[in-house]
Amino acid sequence: MTATVSNFSYGAVTPIAAYLMACLGAALGLRCTTRSLRRPHHKNGWLALGAIAIGCGIWTMHFIAMIGFSVQNALISYDTTKTLLSLAIAIAVVAIGVFLVGHRGRSPMTLATAGTVTGLGVAAMHYVGMAAIHTTGTLNYDTMTVVLSVAIAVAAATAALWAAVSIHALWASLGASLVMGVAVTGMHYTGMAAVSVHLTGGATTAQSSTHLLSFLLVMLAGPLMVLLIAAGIVMFDPDMMLSDDDWDRAAPAPHGTGTAHPVQQQSQPYTTW
């Protein structure tokens, strides 16, 4: 028997919260990548932080959205190892893409390679996370919808990596993060639209819902904490306190013309990002 599947058991709460997490991870990643380009002596540190922020944002988006996933008359649980593996995949593949464009620039070949690898990795994260589901039935996928979700993931990853090395202004990067949030969340719900469940046994969902929610909240606690720490670093690190115009004025002048130290520019307006 094919069960009724819902991705919105809590209404609009889970998709909105998931979207906001995707936007937060994207925004932090963009700002970190911007600073890696402006502060080459700290490049790898900023790129690593950006990759962690984007990866945690994507993974957190996925599992917040999964809180709203339910199968009528079926019990749902998650395999802890596969759930954590999906987090590791998310961070690793984003790191590959971010480091490629961070060190090799935004040439079409670099962007295509990095975007494809990252997009396929994000899709892998999604479907490994889905493989972690244990239920009283079998999950089936519509092939064409899965292919569409993978294509969206590759397109979103490529656009995100392009934005990371091309958009430096604060408000432009925030706007880009909102668009990236739509793309990443859209990929998730496209992938979920491919899912159908064929029941092979009965279960009492009332006994499982509290335990399931508790498990997901525990899993989410770590990545959420990482995102908060990353946000604190981005907002309060001295490199972040000057606006882009301030950094341009504070940048070393051509040889022989003297330099301006950032401290001398403190009369200029600040921005927290």
Tab-separated table of C-alpha atoms in Angstrom:
chain	number	residue	atom	x	y	z
A	1	MET	CA	0.000	0.000	0.000
A	2	THR	CA	1.332	3.444	-0.931
A	3	ALA	CA	1.263	5.789	2.062
A	4	THR	CA	0.376	9.458	2.142
A	5	VAL	CA	3.579	11.487	2.526
A	6	SER	CA	3.739	15.052	3.846
A	7	ASN	CA	6.669	17.474	3.957
A	8	PHE	CA	4.727	20.125	5.854
A	9	SER	CA	3.491	18.418	9.016
A	10	TYR	CA	4.111	21.659	10.971
A	11	GLY	CA	2.800	23.940	8.255
A	12	ALA	CA	5.033	26.766	7.050
A	13	VAL	CA	7.256	26.688	10.149
A	14	THR	CA	9.764	24.121	8.910
A	15	PRO	CA	10.227	25.401	5.324
A	16	ILE	CA	10.665	28.978	6.548
A	17	ALA	CA	13.140	27.963	9.259
A	18	ALA	CA	14.990	25.748	6.767
A	19	TYR	CA	15.213	28.600	4.262
A	20	LEU	CA	16.579	30.981	6.893
A	21	MET	CA	19.297	28.475	7.841
A	22	ALA	CA	20.287	28.090	4.187
A	23	CYS	CA	20.476	31.882	3.861
A	24	LEU	CA	22.539	32.221	7.047
A	25	GLY	CA	25.075	29.642	5.917
A	26	ALA	CA	25.300	31.251	2.475
A	27	ALA	CA	25.708	34.764	3.883
A	28	LEU	CA	28.479	33.692	6.259
A	29	GLY	CA	30.212	31.761	3.498
A	30	LEU	CA	30.125	34.731	1.125
A	31	ARG	CA	31.576	37.119	3.685
A	32	CYS	CA	34.302	34.657	4.654
A	33	THR	CA	35.276	34.162	1.026
A	34	THR	CA	35.352	37.915	0.483
A	35	ARG	CA	37.794	38.316	3.364
A	36	SER	CA	39.924	35.427	2.103
A	37	LEU	CA	40.449	37.397	-1.108
A	38	ARG	CA	41.255	40.619	0.728
A	39	ARG	CA	43.440	38.993	3.391
A	40	PRO	CA	45.564	36.417	1.501
A	41	HIS	CA	47.769	35.735	4.545
A	42	HIS	CA	44.649	34.290	6.238
A	43	LYS	CA	43.138	32.877	3.027
A	44	ASN	CA	42.932	29.210	4.009
A	45	GLY	CA	41.448	29.985	7.409
A	46	TRP	CA	38.691	32.158	5.938
A	47	LEU	CA	37.985	29.635	3.165
A	48	ALA	CA	37.748	26.805	5.688
A	49	LEU	CA	35.364	28.807	7.875
A	50	GLY	CA	33.271	29.692	4.827
A	51	ALA	CA	33.063	26.057	3.740
A	52	ILE	CA	32.044	24.946	7.236
A	53	ALA	CA	29.387	27.681	7.421
A	54	ILE	CA	27.878	26.874	4.021
A	55	GLY	CA	28.041	23.108	4.629
A	56	CYS	CA	26.423	23.375	8.059
A	57	GLY	CA	23.818	25.765	6.660
A	58	ILE	CA	22.839	23.331	3.890
A	59	TRP	CA	22.776	20.339	6.234
A	60	THR	CA	20.807	22.217	8.895
A	61	MET	CA	18.340	23.337	6.242
A	62	HIS	CA	17.846	19.723	5.189
A	63	PHE	CA	17.143	18.315	8.634
A	64	ILE	CA	15.003	21.225	9.797
A	65	ALA	CA	12.909	20.584	6.695
A	66	MET	CA	12.864	16.868	7.575
A	67	ILE	CA	11.189	17.686	10.895
A	68	GLY	CA	8.117	18.360	8.765
A	69	PHE	CA	8.401	15.029	6.928
A	70	SER	CA	5.866	12.401	7.916
A	71	VAL	CA	4.411	9.199	6.498
A	72	GLN	CA	0.824	8.363	7.380
A	73	ASN	CA	0.548	5.241	9.565
A	74	ALA	CA	4.302	4.690	9.552
A	75	LEU	CA	7.012	5.007	12.173
A	76	ILE	CA	10.126	7.003	11.186
A	77	SER	CA	13.591	6.888	12.738
A	78	TYR	CA	17.101	7.814	11.603
A	79	ASP	CA	20.403	5.965	11.491
A	80	THR	CA	22.844	8.117	13.474
A	81	THR	CA	25.949	7.111	11.508
A	82	LYS	CA	24.440	7.923	8.113
A	83	THR	CA	23.005	11.174	9.448
A	84	LEU	CA	26.443	12.325	10.641
A	85	LEU	CA	28.017	11.051	7.417
A	86	SER	CA	25.707	13.326	5.447
A	87	LEU	CA	26.992	16.291	7.499
A	88	ALA	CA	30.603	15.341	6.757
A	89	ILE	CA	29.778	15.063	3.045
A	90	ALA	CA	28.150	18.503	3.020
A	91	ILE	CA	31.177	20.201	4.574
A	92	ALA	CA	33.737	18.257	2.509
A	93	VAL	CA	32.199	18.909	-0.908
A	94	VAL	CA	31.591	22.587	-0.183
A	95	ALA	CA	35.222	22.863	0.946
A	96	ILE	CA	36.394	21.405	-2.369
A	97	GLY	CA	34.414	23.965	-4.320
A	98	VAL	CA	35.307	26.922	-2.110
A	99	PHE	CA	39.035	26.133	-2.096
A	100	LEU	CA	39.052	25.630	-5.871
A	101	VAL	CA	37.555	29.046	-6.620
A	102	GLY	CA	39.377	30.667	-3.708
A	103	HIS	CA	42.776	29.645	-5.061
A	104	ARG	CA	42.161	29.337	-8.807
A	105	GLY	CA	39.715	32.168	-9.408
A	106	ARG	CA	36.470	32.314	-11.340
A	107	SER	CA	37.463	31.077	-14.785
A	108	PRO	CA	34.640	29.215	-16.558
A	109	MET	CA	36.492	25.899	-16.286
A	110	THR	CA	37.167	26.335	-12.556
A	111	LEU	CA	33.579	27.339	-11.838
A	112	ALA	CA	32.187	24.478	-13.912
A	113	THR	CA	34.413	21.937	-12.178
A	114	ALA	CA	33.894	23.288	-8.675
A	115	GLY	CA	30.152	23.784	-9.191
A	116	THR	CA	29.648	20.282	-10.557
A	117	VAL	CA	31.633	18.606	-7.779
A	118	THR	CA	29.933	20.670	-5.089
A	119	GLY	CA	26.451	20.272	-6.565
A	120	LEU	CA	26.797	16.512	-6.896
A	121	GLY	CA	28.118	16.426	-3.328
A	122	VAL	CA	25.178	18.442	-2.012
A	123	ALA	CA	22.806	16.054	-3.789
A	124	ALA	CA	24.750	13.145	-2.279
A	125	MET	CA	24.366	14.717	1.159
A	126	HIS	CA	20.609	14.938	0.614
A	127	TYR	CA	20.186	11.347	-0.498
A	128	VAL	CA	22.557	9.938	2.125
A	129	GLY	CA	20.433	11.797	4.672
A	130	MET	CA	17.359	10.182	3.132
A	131	ALA	CA	19.066	6.773	3.231
A	132	ALA	CA	19.386	7.269	6.993
A	133	ILE	CA	15.612	7.014	7.321
A	134	HIS	CA	14.215	3.818	8.794
A	135	THR	CA	10.488	3.346	8.364
A	136	THR	CA	7.871	0.609	8.191
A	137	GLY	CA	7.972	0.712	4.422
A	138	THR	CA	10.255	1.231	1.455
A	139	LEU	CA	11.182	4.617	0.011
A	140	ASN	CA	10.909	4.887	-3.767
A	141	TYR	CA	12.071	7.751	-5.966
A	142	ASP	CA	10.815	9.138	-9.258
A	143	THR	CA	13.913	9.116	-11.478
A	144	MET	CA	13.204	12.278	-13.479
A	145	THR	CA	12.452	14.297	-10.351
A	146	VAL	CA	15.699	13.092	-8.776
A	147	VAL	CA	17.613	14.139	-11.897
A	148	LEU	CA	15.936	17.553	-11.725
A	149	SER	CA	16.936	17.941	-8.068
A	150	VAL	CA	20.561	17.092	-8.900
A	151	ALA	CA	20.554	19.616	-11.762
A	152	ILE	CA	19.220	22.280	-9.391
A	153	ALA	CA	21.949	21.398	-6.878
A	154	VAL	CA	24.698	21.775	-9.499
A	155	ALA	CA	23.251	25.075	-10.771
A	156	ALA	CA	22.850	26.413	-7.228
A	157	ALA	CA	26.373	25.383	-6.244
A	158	THR	CA	27.883	26.980	-9.350
A	159	ALA	CA	25.975	30.215	-8.761
A	160	ALA	CA	26.984	30.229	-5.093
A	161	LEU	CA	30.672	29.759	-5.895
A	162	TRP	CA	30.532	32.463	-8.556
A	163	ALA	CA	28.928	34.828	-6.062
A	164	ALA	CA	31.549	33.952	-3.449
A	165	VAL	CA	34.402	35.247	-5.599
A	166	SER	CA	32.532	37.942	-7.536
A	167	ILE	CA	30.231	39.759	-5.091
A	168	HIS	CA	32.045	41.667	-2.364
A	169	ALA	CA	29.732	44.499	-1.318
A	170	LEU	CA	27.794	43.823	1.875
A	171	TRP	CA	24.253	44.381	0.629
A	172	ALA	CA	24.913	42.616	-2.662
A	173	SER	CA	26.225	39.533	-0.850
A	174	LEU	CA	23.218	39.539	1.491
A	175	GLY	CA	20.916	39.690	-1.516
A	176	ALA	CA	22.849	36.851	-3.151
A	177	SER	CA	22.480	34.753	0.001
A	178	LEU	CA	18.682	35.153	-0.163
A	179	VAL	CA	18.680	33.900	-3.741
A	180	MET	CA	21.016	31.031	-2.840
A	181	GLY	CA	18.678	30.104	0.018
A	182	VAL	CA	15.827	29.765	-2.469
A	183	ALA	CA	17.949	27.557	-4.735
A	184	VAL	CA	19.183	25.250	-1.966
A	185	THR	CA	15.772	24.923	-0.338
A	186	GLY	CA	14.195	24.416	-3.741
A	187	MET	CA	16.617	21.571	-4.415
A	188	HIS	CA	15.602	19.910	-1.140
A	189	TYR	CA	11.867	20.078	-1.754
A	190	THR	CA	12.303	19.004	-5.379
A	191	GLY	CA	14.141	15.933	-4.105
A	192	MET	CA	11.396	15.316	-1.555
A	193	ALA	CA	8.765	15.532	-4.282
A	194	ALA	CA	10.406	12.446	-5.810
A	195	VAL	CA	9.691	10.353	-2.702
A	196	SER	CA	6.901	7.848	-2.316
A	197	VAL	CA	6.587	5.239	0.437
A	198	HIS	CA	5.199	1.731	0.070
A	199	LEU	CA	4.122	0.444	3.476
A	200	THR	CA	5.179	-3.033	4.514
A	201	GLY	CA	3.914	-2.934	8.116
A	202	GLY	CA	1.979	-0.889	10.648
A	203	ALA	CA	3.212	1.454	13.375
A	204	THR	CA	1.898	3.881	15.954
A	205	THR	CA	3.122	7.316	14.934
A	206	ALA	CA	2.009	8.917	18.193
A	207	GLN	CA	4.631	6.939	20.090
A	208	SER	CA	7.410	7.860	17.668
A	209	SER	CA	6.872	11.556	16.964
A	210	THR	CA	8.330	12.874	20.229
A	211	HIS	CA	11.372	10.606	20.029
A	212	LEU	CA	11.950	11.540	16.387
A	213	LEU	CA	11.738	15.266	17.083
A	214	SER	CA	14.136	14.906	20.010
A	215	PHE	CA	16.643	13.035	17.847
A	216	LEU	CA	16.576	15.655	15.099
A	217	LEU	CA	16.927	18.523	17.576
A	218	VAL	CA	19.958	16.836	19.156
A	219	MET	CA	21.506	16.322	15.706
A	220	LEU	CA	20.846	19.951	14.817
A	221	ALA	CA	22.338	21.363	18.017
A	222	GLY	CA	25.981	20.948	16.949
A	223	PRO	CA	25.757	22.509	13.464
A	224	LEU	CA	23.580	25.321	14.816
A	225	MET	CA	26.233	26.075	17.434
A	226	VAL	CA	28.894	26.074	14.714
A	227	LEU	CA	26.847	28.566	12.691
A	228	LEU	CA	26.480	30.834	15.726
A	229	ILE	CA	30.224	30.694	16.409
A	230	ALA	CA	30.962	31.409	12.744
A	231	ALA	CA	28.558	34.356	12.861
A	232	GLY	CA	30.361	35.707	15.919
A	233	ILE	CA	33.739	35.447	14.191
A	234	VAL	CA	32.415	37.108	11.042
A	235	MET	CA	30.743	39.950	12.925
A	236	PHE	CA	33.445	40.747	15.475
A	237	ASP	CA	36.736	39.887	13.803
A	238	PRO	CA	38.731	43.103	13.197
A	239	ASP	CA	38.943	42.299	9.476
A	240	MET	CA	35.156	42.516	9.314
A	241	MET	CA	34.723	45.857	11.015
A	242	LEU	CA	35.723	47.983	8.031
A	243	SER	CA	33.515	48.408	5.012
A	244	ASP	CA	34.750	47.500	1.541
A	245	ASP	CA	35.452	51.167	0.767
A	246	ASP	CA	37.458	51.466	3.966
A	247	TRP	CA	39.600	48.485	2.982
A	248	ASP	CA	40.221	50.019	-0.416
A	249	ARG	CA	41.441	53.212	1.244
A	250	ALA	CA	43.460	51.245	3.789
A	251	ALA	CA	45.118	49.009	1.213
A	252	PRO	CA	48.877	49.548	0.686
A	253	ALA	CA	49.635	52.268	-1.820
A	254	PRO	CA	51.953	51.616	-4.789
A	255	HIS	CA	55.634	51.285	-3.903
A	256	GLY	CA	57.217	54.567	-2.998
A	257	THR	CA	53.997	56.474	-2.376
A	258	GLY	CA	53.503	55.499	1.264
A	259	THR	CA	50.752	53.445	2.902
A	260	ALA	CA	47.680	54.146	4.920
A	261	HIS	CA	47.125	51.992	7.996
A	262	PRO	CA	43.549	50.903	8.828
A	263	VAL	CA	43.818	52.664	12.195
A	264	GLN	CA	44.171	55.966	10.371
A	265	GLN	CA	40.823	55.376	8.698
A	266	GLN	CA	38.796	55.065	11.912
A	267	SER	CA	36.902	58.231	11.158
A	268	GLN	CA	35.181	56.384	8.316
A	269	PRO	CA	31.810	54.670	8.919
A	270	TYR	CA	31.866	51.050	10.015
A	271	THR	CA	29.769	48.092	9.077
A	272	THR	CA	29.424	44.994	11.202
A	273	TRP	CA	29.834	42.679	8.219
